[in-house]
Tab-separated table of C-alpha atoms in Angstrom:
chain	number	residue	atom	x	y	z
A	22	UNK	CA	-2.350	30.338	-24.073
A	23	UNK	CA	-2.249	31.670	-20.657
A	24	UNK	CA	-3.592	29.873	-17.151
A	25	UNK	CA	-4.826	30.805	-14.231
A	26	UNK	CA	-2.144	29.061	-11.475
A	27	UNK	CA	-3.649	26.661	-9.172
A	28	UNK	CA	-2.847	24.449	-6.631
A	29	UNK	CA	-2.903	20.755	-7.067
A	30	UNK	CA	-1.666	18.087	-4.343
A	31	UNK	CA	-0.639	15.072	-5.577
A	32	UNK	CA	-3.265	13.044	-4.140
A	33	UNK	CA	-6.434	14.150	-2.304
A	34	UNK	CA	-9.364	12.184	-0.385
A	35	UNK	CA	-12.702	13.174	-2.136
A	36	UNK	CA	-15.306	13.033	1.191
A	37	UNK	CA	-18.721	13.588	0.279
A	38	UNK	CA	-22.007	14.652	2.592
A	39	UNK	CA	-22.818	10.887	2.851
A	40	UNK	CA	-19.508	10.167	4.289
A	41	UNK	CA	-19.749	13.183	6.670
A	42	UNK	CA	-23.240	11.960	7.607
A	43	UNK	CA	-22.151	8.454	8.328
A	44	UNK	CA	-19.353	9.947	10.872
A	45	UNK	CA	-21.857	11.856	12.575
A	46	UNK	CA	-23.981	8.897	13.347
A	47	UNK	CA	-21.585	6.978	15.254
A	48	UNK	CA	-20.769	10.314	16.860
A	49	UNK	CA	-24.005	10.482	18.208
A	50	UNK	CA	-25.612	7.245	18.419
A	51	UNK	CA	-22.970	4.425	18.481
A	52	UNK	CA	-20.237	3.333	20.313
A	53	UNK	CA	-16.925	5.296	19.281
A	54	UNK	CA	-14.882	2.037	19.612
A	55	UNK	CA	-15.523	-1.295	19.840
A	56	UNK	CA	-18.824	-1.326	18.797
A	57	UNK	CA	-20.785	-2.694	15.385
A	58	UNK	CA	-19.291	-0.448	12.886
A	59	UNK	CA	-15.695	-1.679	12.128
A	60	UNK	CA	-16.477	-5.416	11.789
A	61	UNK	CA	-19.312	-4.398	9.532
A	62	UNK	CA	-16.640	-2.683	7.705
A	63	UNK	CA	-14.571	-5.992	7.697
A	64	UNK	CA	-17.346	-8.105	6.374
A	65	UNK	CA	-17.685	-5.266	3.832
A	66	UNK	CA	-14.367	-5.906	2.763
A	67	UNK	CA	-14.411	-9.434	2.499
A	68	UNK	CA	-17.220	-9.400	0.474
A	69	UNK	CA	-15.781	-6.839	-2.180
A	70	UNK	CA	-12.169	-8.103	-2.533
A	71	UNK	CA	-13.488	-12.080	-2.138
A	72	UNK	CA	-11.461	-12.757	1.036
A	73	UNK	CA	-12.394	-14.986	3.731
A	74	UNK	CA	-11.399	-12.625	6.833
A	75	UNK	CA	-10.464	-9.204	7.378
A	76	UNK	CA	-8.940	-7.394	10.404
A	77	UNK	CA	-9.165	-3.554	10.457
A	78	UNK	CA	-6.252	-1.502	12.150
A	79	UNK	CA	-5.262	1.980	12.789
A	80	UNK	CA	-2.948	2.502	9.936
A	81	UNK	CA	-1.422	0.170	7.053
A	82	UNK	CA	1.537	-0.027	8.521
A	83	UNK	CA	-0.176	-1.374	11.694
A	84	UNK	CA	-1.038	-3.753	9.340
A	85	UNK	CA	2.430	-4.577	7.994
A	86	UNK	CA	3.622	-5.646	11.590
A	87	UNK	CA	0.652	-7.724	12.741
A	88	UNK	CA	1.055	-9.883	9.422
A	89	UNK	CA	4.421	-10.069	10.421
A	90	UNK	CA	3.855	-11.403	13.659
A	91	UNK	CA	1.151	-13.578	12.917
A	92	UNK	CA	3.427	-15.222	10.228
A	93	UNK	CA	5.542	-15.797	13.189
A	94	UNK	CA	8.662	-13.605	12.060
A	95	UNK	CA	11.106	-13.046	14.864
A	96	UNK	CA	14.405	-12.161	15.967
A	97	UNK	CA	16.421	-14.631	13.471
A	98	UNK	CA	13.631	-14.396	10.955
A	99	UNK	CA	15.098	-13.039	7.318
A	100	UNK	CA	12.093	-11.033	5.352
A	101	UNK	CA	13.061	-9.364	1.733
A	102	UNK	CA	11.018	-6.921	0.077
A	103	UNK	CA	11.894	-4.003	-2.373
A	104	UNK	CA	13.673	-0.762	-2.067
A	105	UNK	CA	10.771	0.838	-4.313
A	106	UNK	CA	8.368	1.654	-1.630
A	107	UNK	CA	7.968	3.361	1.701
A	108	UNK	CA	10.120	2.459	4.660
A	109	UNK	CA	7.411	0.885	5.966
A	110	UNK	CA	7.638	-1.855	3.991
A	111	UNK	CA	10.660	-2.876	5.665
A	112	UNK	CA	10.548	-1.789	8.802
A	113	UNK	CA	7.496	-3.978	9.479
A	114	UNK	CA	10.166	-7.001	9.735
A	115	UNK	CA	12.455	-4.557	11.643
A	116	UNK	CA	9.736	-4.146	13.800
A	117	UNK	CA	9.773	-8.103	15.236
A	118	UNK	CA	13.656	-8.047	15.180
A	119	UNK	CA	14.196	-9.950	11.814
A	120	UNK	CA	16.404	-9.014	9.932
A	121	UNK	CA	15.810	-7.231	5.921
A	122	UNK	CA	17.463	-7.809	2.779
A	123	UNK	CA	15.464	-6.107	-0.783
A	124	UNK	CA	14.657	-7.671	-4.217
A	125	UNK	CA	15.198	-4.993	-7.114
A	126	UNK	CA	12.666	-4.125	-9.310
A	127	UNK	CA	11.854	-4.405	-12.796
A	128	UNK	CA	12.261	-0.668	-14.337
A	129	UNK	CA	9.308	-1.500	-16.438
A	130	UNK	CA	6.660	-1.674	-14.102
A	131	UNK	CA	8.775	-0.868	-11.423
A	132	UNK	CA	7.482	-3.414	-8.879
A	133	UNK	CA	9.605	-6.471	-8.023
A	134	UNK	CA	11.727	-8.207	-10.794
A	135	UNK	CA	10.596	-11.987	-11.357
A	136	UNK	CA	14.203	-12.671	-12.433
A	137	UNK	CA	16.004	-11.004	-9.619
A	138	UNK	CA	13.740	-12.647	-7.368
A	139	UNK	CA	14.371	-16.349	-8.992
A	140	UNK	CA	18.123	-15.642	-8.615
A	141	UNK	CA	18.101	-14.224	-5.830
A	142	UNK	CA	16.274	-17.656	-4.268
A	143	UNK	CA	18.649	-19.578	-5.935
A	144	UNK	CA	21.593	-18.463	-4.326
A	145	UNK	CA	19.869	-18.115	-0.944
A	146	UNK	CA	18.847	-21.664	-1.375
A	147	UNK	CA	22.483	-22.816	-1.924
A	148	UNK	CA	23.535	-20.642	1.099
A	149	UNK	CA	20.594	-21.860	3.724
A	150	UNK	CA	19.766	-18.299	3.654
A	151	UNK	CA	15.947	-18.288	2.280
A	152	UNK	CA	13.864	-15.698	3.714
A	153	UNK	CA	10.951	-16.366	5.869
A	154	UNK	CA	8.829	-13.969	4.284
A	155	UNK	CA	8.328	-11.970	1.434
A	156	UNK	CA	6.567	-8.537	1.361
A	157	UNK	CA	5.509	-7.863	-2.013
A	158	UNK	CA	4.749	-4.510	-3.294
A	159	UNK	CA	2.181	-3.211	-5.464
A	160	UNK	CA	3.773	-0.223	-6.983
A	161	UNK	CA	0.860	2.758	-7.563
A	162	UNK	CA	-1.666	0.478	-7.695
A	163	UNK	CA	-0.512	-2.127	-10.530
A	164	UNK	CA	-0.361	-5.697	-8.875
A	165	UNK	CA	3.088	-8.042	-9.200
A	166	UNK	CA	2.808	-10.962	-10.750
A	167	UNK	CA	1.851	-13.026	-7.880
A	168	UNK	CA	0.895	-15.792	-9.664
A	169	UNK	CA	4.540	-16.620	-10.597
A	170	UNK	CA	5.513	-15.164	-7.234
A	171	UNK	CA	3.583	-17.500	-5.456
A	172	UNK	CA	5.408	-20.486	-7.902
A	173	UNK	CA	8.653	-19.342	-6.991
A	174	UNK	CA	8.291	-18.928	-3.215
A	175	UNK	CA	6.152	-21.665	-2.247
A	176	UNK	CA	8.645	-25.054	-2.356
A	177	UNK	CA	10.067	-22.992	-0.334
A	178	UNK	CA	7.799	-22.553	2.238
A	179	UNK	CA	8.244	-18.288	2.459
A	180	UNK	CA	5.086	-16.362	3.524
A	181	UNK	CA	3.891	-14.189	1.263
A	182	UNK	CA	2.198	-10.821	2.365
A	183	UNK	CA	0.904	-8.270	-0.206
A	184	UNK	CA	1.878	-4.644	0.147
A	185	UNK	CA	-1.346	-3.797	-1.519
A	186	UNK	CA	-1.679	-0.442	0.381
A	187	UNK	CA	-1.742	1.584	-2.855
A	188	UNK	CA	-3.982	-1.220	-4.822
A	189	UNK	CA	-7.405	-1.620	-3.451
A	190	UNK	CA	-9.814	-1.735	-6.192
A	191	UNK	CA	-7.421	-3.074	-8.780
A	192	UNK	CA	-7.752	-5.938	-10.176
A	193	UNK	CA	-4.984	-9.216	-10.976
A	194	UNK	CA	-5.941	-12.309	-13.199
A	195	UNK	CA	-9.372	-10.910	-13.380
A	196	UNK	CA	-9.626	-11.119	-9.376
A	197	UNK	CA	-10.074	-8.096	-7.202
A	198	UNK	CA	-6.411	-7.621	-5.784
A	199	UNK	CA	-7.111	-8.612	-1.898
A	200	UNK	CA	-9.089	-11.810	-2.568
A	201	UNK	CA	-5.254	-13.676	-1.498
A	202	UNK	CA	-5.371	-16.657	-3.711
A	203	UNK	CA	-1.539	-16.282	-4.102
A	204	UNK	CA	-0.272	-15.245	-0.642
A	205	UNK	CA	-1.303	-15.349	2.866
A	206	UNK	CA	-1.969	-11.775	3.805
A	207	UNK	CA	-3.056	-8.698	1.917
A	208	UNK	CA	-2.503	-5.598	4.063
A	209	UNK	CA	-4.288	-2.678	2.578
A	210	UNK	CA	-4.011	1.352	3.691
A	211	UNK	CA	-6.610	4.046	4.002
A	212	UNK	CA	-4.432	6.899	4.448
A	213	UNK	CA	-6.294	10.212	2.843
A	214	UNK	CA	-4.667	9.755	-0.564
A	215	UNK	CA	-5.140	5.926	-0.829
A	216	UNK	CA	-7.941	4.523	-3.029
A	217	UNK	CA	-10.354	4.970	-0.255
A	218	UNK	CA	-9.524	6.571	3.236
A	219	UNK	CA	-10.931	6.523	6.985
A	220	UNK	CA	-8.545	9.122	7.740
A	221	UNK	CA	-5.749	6.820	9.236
A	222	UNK	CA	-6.699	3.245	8.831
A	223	UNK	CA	-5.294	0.044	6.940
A	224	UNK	CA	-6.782	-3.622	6.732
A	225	UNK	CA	-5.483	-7.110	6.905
A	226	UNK	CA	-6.930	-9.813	4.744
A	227	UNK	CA	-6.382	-13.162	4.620
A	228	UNK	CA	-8.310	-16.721	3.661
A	229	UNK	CA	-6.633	-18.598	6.610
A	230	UNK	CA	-8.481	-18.858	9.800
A	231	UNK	CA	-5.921	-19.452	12.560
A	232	UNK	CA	-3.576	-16.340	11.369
A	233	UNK	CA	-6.749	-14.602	11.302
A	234	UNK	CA	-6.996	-15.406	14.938
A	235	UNK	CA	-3.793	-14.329	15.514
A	236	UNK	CA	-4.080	-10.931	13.353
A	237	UNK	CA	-7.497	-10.328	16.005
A	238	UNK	CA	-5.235	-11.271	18.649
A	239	UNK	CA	-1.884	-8.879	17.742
A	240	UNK	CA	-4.244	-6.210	16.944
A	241	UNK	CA	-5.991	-6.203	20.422
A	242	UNK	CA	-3.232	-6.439	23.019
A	243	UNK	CA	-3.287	-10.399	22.549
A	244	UNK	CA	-6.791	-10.553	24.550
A	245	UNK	CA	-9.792	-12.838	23.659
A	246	UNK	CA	-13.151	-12.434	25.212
A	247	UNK	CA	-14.290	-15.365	23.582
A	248	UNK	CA	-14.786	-18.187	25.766
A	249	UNK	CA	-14.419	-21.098	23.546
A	250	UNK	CA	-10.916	-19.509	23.501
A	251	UNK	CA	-10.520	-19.011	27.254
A	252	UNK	CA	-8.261	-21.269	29.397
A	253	UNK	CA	-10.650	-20.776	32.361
A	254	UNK	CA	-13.032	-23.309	32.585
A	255	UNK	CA	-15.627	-21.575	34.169
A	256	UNK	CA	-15.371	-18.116	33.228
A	257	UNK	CA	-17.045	-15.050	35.159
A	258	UNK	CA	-18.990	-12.974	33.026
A	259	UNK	CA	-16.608	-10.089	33.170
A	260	UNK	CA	-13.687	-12.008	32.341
A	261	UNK	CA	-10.738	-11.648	29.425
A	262	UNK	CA	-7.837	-12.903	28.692
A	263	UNK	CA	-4.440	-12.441	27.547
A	264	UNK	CA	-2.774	-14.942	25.167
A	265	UNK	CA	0.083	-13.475	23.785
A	266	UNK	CA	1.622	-9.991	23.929
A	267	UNK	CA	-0.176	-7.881	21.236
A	268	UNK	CA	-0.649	-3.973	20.380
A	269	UNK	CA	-3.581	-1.351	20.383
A	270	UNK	CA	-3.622	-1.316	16.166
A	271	UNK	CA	-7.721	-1.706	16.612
A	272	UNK	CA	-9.794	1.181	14.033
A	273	UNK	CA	-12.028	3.267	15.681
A	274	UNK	CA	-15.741	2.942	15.058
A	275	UNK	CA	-15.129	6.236	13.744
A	276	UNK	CA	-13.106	5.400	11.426
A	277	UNK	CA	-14.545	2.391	10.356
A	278	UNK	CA	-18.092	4.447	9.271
A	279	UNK	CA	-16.215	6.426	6.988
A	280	UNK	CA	-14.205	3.877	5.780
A	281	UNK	CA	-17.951	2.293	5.014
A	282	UNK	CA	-19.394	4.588	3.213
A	283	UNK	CA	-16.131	4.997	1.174
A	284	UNK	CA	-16.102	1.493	0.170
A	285	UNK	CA	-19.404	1.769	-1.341
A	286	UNK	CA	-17.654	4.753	-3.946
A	287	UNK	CA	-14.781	2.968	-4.540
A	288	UNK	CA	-15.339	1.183	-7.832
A	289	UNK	CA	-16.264	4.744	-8.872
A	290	UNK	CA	-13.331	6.398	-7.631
A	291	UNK	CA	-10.738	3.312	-9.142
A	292	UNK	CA	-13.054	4.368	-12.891
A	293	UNK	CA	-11.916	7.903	-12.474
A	294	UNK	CA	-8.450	7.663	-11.458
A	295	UNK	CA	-7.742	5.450	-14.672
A	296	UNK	CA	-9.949	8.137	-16.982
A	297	UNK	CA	-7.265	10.438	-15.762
A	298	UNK	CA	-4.319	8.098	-16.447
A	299	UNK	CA	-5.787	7.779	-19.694
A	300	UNK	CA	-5.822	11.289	-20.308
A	301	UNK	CA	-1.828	11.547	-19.009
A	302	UNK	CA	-1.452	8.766	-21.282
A	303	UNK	CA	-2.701	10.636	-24.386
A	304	UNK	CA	-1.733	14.289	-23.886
A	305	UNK	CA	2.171	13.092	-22.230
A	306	UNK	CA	2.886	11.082	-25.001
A	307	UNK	CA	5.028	13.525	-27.337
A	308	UNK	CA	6.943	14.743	-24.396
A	309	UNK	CA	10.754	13.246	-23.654
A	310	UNK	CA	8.985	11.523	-20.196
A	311	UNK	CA	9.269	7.307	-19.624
A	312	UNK	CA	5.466	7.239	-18.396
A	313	UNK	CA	4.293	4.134	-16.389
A	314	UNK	CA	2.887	0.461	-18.235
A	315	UNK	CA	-0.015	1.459	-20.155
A	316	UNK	CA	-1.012	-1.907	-20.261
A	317	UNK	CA	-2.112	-2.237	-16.270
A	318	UNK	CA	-4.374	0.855	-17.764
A	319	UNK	CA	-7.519	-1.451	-16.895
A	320	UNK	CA	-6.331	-3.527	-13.670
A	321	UNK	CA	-4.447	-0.760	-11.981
A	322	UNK	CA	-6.394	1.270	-8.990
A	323	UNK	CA	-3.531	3.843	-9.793
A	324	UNK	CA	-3.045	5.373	-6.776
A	325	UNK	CA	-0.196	7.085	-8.701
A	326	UNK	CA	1.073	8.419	-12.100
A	327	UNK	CA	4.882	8.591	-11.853
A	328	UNK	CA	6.422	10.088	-14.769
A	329	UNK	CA	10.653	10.016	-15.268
A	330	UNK	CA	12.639	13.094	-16.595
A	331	UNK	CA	16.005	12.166	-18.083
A	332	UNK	CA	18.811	13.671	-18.727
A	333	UNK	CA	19.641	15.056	-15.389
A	334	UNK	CA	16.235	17.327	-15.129
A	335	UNK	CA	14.598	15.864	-12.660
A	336	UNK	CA	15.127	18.828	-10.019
A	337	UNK	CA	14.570	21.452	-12.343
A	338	UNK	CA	10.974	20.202	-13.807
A	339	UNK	CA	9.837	19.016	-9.911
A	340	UNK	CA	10.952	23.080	-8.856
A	341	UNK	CA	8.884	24.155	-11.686
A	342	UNK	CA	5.764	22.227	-11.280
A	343	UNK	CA	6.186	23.181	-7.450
A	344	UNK	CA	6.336	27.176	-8.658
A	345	UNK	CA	3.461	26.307	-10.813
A	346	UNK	CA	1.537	24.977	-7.963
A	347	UNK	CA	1.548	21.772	-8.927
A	348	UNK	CA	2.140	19.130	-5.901
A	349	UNK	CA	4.727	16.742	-7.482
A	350	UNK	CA	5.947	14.641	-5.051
A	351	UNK	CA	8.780	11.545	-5.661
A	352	UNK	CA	8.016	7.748	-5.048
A	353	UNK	CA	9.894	6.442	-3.948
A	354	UNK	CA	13.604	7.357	-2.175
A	355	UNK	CA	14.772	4.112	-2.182
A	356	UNK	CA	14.699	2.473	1.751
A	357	UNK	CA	18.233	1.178	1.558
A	358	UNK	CA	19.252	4.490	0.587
A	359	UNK	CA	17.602	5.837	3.915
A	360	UNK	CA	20.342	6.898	6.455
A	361	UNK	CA	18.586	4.269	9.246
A	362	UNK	CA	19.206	0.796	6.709
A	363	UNK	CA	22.948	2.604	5.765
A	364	UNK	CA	23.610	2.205	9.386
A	365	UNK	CA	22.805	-1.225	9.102
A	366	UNK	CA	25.004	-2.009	6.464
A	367	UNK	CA	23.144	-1.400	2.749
A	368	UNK	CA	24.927	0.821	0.518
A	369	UNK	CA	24.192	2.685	-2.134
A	370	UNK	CA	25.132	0.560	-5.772
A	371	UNK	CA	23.590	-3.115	-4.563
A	372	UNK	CA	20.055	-2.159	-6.201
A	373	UNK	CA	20.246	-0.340	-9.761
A	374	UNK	CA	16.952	-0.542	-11.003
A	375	UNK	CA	15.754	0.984	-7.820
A	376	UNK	CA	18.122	3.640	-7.869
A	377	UNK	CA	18.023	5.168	-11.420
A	378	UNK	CA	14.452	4.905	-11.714
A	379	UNK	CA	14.283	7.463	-8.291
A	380	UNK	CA	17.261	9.297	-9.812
A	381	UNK	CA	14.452	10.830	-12.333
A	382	UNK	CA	10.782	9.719	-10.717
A	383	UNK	CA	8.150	12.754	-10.285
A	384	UNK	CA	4.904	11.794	-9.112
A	385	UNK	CA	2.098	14.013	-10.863
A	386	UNK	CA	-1.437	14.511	-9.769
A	387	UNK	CA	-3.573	12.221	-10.034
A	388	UNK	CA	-6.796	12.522	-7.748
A	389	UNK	CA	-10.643	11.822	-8.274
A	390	UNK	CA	-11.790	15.295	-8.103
A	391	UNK	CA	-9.307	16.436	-10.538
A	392	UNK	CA	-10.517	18.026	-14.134
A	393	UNK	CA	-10.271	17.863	-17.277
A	394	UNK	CA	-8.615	21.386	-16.975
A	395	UNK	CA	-6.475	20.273	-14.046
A	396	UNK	CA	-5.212	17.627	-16.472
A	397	UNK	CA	-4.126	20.040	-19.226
A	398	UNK	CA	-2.955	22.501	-16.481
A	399	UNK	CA	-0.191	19.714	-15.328
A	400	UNK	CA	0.599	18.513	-18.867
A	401	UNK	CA	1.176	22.529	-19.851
A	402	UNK	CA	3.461	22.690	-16.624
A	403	UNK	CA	4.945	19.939	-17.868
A	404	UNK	CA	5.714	21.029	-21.369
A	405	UNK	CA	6.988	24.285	-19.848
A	406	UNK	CA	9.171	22.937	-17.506
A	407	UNK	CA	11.001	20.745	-20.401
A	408	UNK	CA	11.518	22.876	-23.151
């Protein structure tokens, strides 16, 4: 059977004439910034992932650093995360001067490894060198098991913050991943290929109220207008105040209306991305592939399908697909591998499960728009590119 070649990225944002209209009404009736529009978006968020506050910022990794900051980390502060994910996981610690060290992962689900993590406390704990903070990672949309994370880091006292940026609309022990009832932040991303975009945009969520103060605060150059926060006692009308040294991370009205309209799609967009991981699952299975955990099929907002080629193929099927004009992509080079953290010392080796899993990850398409053809297209490439 022949097939007409298309071209398939391996993610896309699916904007629809409602989301275009919403834009255009800030655009010509509202403020552009600073107006009513992104903390409506923030009380929309609350009220679909369950969380108690929500701070909206210009990009997820915006995000990253202000939960950082507002969990105090520092120059002398330790944070670990996982090599599995996009620098930006790290360099959110980087970012306040603290210093990174990674967690492997489990190759099964390929998010962080319960029992690496447990030893790995262990022997920090017997060398007074516990982190201060751990940034968890929700690989392609599939949570970690926070509930066991939370067990293991809290005698400790170690912040937890939830790399959820590919898992919004996912689900974890029948919560909606964001509500927080295992960690202290949730930083979610709204990057065009995320489960919901505003372009550029992330989110910070958390149930605490102070660190929600500070997240306002380190997302607004550290200024309050609010006078029961003031240190003046008789404030002019025109007054503000600075209280600590934060960034510009705030999301633009802008942003924040498409980001609205979005969120009111998303449940439908989360349904269709698993259809189509369904679909992978069914029509991949007699290939030679090691396909993700089927049984996150239900709670994952699978933000990606990663598929691994054995055997050394890895470059030859990602050309092919490529040639075939199919937008594979790879998920993640690990960050220690990254010539930046090799300055600082990592070396390739400390991480294994990390490592061979990239050694044969391709990411395949895996979009809301995409068809049923689409599907067969890529599993056809697929079969081509491996026999």
């Amino acid at each position: 059977m022949s097939y007409v070649k298309r071209h398939l990225p391996y993610g896309k944002h699916s904007v629809e004439s409602d989301d275009i209209s919403s834009v255009i009404d800030v655009l010509e009736n509202q403020f552009l910034t600073q107006g009513s529009v992104t903390p409506k978006f923030e009380r929309a968020l609350c009220e679909y992932t369950g969380a108690g506050f929500a701070v909206a910022v210009n990009s997820g990794t915006s995000g990253l650093h202000i939960a950082c900051l507002a969990a105090g980390i520092k120059s002398g502060s330790l944070v670990w995360t996982v090599p599995n994910s996009f620098v930006a996981s790290a360099n959110c610690a980087l970012y306040c001067g603290a210093d990174v060290d990674f967690v492997d992962i489990d190759p099964s689900t390929r998010n962080i490894s319960i029992e690496a993590l447990s030893r790995k406390l262990q022997l920090a704990s017997e060398n007074d060198a516990l982190p201060d903070a751990l940034v968890v990672v929700h690989f392609s949309g599939m949570s970690s098991p926070m509930r066991e994370i939370r067990a293991l880091t809290q005698p400790y006292g170690i912040t937890v913050i939830e790399d959820a940026a590919h898992a919004l609309g996912g689900t974890y022990d029948g919560k909606p991943i964001g509500c927080g009832i295992f960690s202290d932040f949730v930083v979610t991303s709204f990057h065009p290929v995320k489960s919901i975009t505003t372009a550029e945009g992330g989110a910070v969520l958390t149930n605490d109220k102070t660190r929600y103060e500070q997240l306002r605060l380190f997302s607004s150059h550290g200024i309050t207008k609010d006078r029961s926060k003031m240190l003046s006692t008789d404030p002019e009308p025109w007054l503000y105040e600075q209280h600590l040294l934060g960034l510009n991370y705030r999301l633009s009205d802008v942003h924040a209306a498409l980001g609205l309209s979005q969120l009111t799609k998303l449940d439908k967009f989360v349904e269709k991305r698993r259809q189509i991981a369904a679909e992978y699952f069914a029509q991949l299975a007699h290939l030679p592939l090691i396909l993700p955990v089927r049984e996150a099929l239900d709670e994952s907002a699978w933000h990606i399908f990663v598929v691994e080629v054995e055997n050394g193929k890895r470059r030859s099927v990602f050309q092919h697909l490529v040639d075939k004009g199919v937008g594979g992509n790879v998920h993640y080079i690990p960050i220690h591998l990254q010539p930046f953290y090799q300055r600082l010392g990592f070396r390739a080796g400390s991480y294994p499960h990390s490592e061979k899993y990239y050694e044969n990850a391709i990411t395949i398409p895996l979009f809301p728009d995409m068809t049923a053809d689409d599907i067969t297209y890529v599993v056809t490439m697929l079969e081509e590119a491996l026999s």
